[in-house]
Coordinates of N, CA and C in Angstrom, one line a residue:
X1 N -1.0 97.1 -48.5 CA -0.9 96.8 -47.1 C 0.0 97.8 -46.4
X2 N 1.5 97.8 -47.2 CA 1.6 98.5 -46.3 C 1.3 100.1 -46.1
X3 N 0.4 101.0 -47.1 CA 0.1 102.4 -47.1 C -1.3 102.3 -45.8
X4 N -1.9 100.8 -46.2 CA -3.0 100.9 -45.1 C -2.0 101.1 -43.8
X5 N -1.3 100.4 -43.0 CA 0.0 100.7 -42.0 C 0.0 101.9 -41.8
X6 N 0.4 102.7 -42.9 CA 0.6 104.1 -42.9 C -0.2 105.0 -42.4
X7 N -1.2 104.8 -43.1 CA -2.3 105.8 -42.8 C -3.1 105.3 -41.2
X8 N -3.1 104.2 -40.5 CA -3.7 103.4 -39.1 C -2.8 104.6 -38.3
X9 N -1.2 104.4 -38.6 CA -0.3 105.0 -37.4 C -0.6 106.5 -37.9
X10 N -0.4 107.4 -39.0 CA -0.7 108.3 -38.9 C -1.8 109.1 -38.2
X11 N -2.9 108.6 -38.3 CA -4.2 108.4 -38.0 C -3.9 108.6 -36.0
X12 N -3.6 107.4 -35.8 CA -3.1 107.4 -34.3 C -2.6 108.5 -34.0
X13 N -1.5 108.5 -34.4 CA -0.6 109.8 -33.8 C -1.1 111.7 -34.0
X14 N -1.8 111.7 -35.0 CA -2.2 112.5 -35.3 C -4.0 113.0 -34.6
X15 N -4.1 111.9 -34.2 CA -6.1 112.4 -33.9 C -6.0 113.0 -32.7
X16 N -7.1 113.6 -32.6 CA -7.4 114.2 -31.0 C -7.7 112.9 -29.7
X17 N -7.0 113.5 -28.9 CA -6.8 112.7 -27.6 C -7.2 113.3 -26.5
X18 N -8.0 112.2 -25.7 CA -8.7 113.2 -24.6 C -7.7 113.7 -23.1
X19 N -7.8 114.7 -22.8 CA -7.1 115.4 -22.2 C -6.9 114.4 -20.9
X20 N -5.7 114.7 -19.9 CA -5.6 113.6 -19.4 C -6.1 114.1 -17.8
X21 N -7.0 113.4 -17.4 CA -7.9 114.2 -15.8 C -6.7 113.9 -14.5
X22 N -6.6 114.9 -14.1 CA -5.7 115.3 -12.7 C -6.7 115.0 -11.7
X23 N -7.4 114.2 -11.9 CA -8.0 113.2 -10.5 C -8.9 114.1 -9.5
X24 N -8.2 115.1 -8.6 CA -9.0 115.7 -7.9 C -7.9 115.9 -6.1
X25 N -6.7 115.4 -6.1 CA -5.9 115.4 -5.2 C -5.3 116.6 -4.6
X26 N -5.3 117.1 -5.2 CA -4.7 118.8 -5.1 C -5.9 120.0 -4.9
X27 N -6.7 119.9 -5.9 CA -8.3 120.3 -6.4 C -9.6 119.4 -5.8
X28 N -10.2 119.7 -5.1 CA -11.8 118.9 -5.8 C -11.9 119.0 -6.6
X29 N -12.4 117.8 -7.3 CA -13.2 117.5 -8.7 C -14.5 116.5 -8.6
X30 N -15.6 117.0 -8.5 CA -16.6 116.5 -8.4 C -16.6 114.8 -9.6
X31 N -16.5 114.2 -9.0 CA -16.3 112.7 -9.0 C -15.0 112.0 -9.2
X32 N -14.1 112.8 -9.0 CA -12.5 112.6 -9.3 C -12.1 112.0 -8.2
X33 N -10.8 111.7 -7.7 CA -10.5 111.4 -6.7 C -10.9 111.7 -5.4
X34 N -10.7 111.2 -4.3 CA -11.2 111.8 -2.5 C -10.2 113.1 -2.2
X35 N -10.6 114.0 -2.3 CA -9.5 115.3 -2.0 C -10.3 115.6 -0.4
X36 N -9.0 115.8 0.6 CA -9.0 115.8 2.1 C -9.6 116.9 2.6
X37 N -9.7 118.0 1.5 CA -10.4 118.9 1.8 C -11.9 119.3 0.7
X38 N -12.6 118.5 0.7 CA -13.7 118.3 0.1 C -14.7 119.2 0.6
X39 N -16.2 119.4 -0.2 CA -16.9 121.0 0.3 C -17.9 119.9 1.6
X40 N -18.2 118.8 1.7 CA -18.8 118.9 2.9 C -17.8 118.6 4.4
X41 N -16.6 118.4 4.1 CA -15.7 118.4 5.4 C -15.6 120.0 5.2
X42 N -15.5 120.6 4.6 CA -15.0 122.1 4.6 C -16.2 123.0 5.3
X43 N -17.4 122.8 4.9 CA -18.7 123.1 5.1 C -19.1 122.2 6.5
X44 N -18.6 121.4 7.2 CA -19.1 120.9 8.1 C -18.1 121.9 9.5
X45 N -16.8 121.7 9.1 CA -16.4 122.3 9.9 C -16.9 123.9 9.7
X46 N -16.7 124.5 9.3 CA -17.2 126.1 9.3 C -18.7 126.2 10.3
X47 N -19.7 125.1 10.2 CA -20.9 125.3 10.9 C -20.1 124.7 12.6
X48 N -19.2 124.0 12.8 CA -19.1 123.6 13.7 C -18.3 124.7 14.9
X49 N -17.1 125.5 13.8 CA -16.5 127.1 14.1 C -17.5 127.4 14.6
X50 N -18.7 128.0 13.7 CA -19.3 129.2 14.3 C -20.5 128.8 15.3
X51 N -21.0 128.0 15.5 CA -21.9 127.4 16.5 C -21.4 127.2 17.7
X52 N -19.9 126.3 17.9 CA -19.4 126.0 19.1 C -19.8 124.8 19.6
X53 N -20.9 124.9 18.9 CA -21.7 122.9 19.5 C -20.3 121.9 19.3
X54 N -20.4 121.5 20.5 CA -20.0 120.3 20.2 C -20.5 118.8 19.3
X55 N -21.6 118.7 19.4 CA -22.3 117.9 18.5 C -21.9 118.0 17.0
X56 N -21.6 119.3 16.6 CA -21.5 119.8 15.1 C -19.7 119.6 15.1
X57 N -19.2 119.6 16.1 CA -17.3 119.3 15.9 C -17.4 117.8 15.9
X58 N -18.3 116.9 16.7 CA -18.4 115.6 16.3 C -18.5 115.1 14.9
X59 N -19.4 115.8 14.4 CA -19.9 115.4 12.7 C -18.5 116.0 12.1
X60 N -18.2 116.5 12.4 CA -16.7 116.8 11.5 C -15.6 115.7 11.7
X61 N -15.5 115.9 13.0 CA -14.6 114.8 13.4 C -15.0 113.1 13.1
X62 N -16.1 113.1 13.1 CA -16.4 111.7 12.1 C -15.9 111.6 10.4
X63 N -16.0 112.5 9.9 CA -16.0 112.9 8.7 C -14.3 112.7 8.6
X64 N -13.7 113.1 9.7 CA -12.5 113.3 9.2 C -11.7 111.9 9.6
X65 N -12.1 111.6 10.7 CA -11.8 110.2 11.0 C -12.0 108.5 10.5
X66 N -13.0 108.6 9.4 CA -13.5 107.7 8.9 C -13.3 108.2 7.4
X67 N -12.4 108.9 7.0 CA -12.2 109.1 5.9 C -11.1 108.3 5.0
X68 N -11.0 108.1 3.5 CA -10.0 106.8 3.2 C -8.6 107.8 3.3
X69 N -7.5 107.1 3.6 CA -6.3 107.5 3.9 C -5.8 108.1 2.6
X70 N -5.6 109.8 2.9 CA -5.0 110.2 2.2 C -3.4 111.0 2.3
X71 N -3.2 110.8 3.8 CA -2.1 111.7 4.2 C -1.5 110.0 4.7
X72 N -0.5 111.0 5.5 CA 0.5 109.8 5.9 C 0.1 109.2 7.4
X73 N -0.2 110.7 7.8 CA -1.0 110.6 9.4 C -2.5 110.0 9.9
X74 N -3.2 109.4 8.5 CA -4.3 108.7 8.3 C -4.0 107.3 8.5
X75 N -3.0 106.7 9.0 CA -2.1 105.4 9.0 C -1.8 105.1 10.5
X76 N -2.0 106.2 11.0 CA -1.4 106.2 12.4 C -2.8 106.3 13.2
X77 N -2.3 105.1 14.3 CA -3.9 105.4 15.6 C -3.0 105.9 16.6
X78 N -3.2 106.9 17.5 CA -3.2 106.7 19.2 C -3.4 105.6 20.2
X79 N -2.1 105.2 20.6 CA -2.1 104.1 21.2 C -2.5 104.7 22.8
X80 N -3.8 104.7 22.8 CA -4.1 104.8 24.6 C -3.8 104.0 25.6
X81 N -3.1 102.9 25.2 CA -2.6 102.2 26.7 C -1.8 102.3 27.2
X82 N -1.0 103.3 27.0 CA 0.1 103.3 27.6 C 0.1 104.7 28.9
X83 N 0.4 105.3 29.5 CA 0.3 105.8 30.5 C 0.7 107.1 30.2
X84 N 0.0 108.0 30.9 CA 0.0 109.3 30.1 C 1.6 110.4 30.5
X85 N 1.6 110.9 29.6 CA 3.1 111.5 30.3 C 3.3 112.9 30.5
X86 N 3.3 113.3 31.8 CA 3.2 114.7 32.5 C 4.1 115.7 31.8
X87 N 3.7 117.0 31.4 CA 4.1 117.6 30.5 C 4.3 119.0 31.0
X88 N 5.4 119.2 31.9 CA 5.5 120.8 32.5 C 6.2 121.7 31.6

């Protein structure tokens, strides 16, 4: 029994282990975590640059706005009721 012991933990300690995945937070990784700068927010804005459409800065601005909270600033809304403040 106890060499069986022996050889179970050896075994453990010693086998191949699968590498451990860095999510996709820093990097895209195609099915990894939501990275803020992902290729169709990246690819939507560039068509929205070069066109000027407004229509095409909306589709970005949806994208970016309806996205799950990954900054800190993703937490915060603009409170519009309050009265606007003149800025010379």
């Amino acid at each position: 029994e106890f060499e069986f012991d022996q050889n179970k933990l050896h075994k453990l300690a010693y086998s191949m282990r699968k590498l451990l995945s860095h999510g996709g937070l820093l990097k895209f990784v195609h099915g990894g975590d939501y990275h803020a700068f992902n290729p169709d927010v990246v690819c939507t804005l560039k068509v929205a640059v070069r066109s000027g459409n407004y229509e095409d800065y909306r589709l970005y601005a949806d994208l970016v706005t309806q996205r799950p909270v990954t900054n800190v600033r993703d937490m915060f809304a603009v409170n519009t009721e309050q009265k606007a403040i003149a800025i010379y």
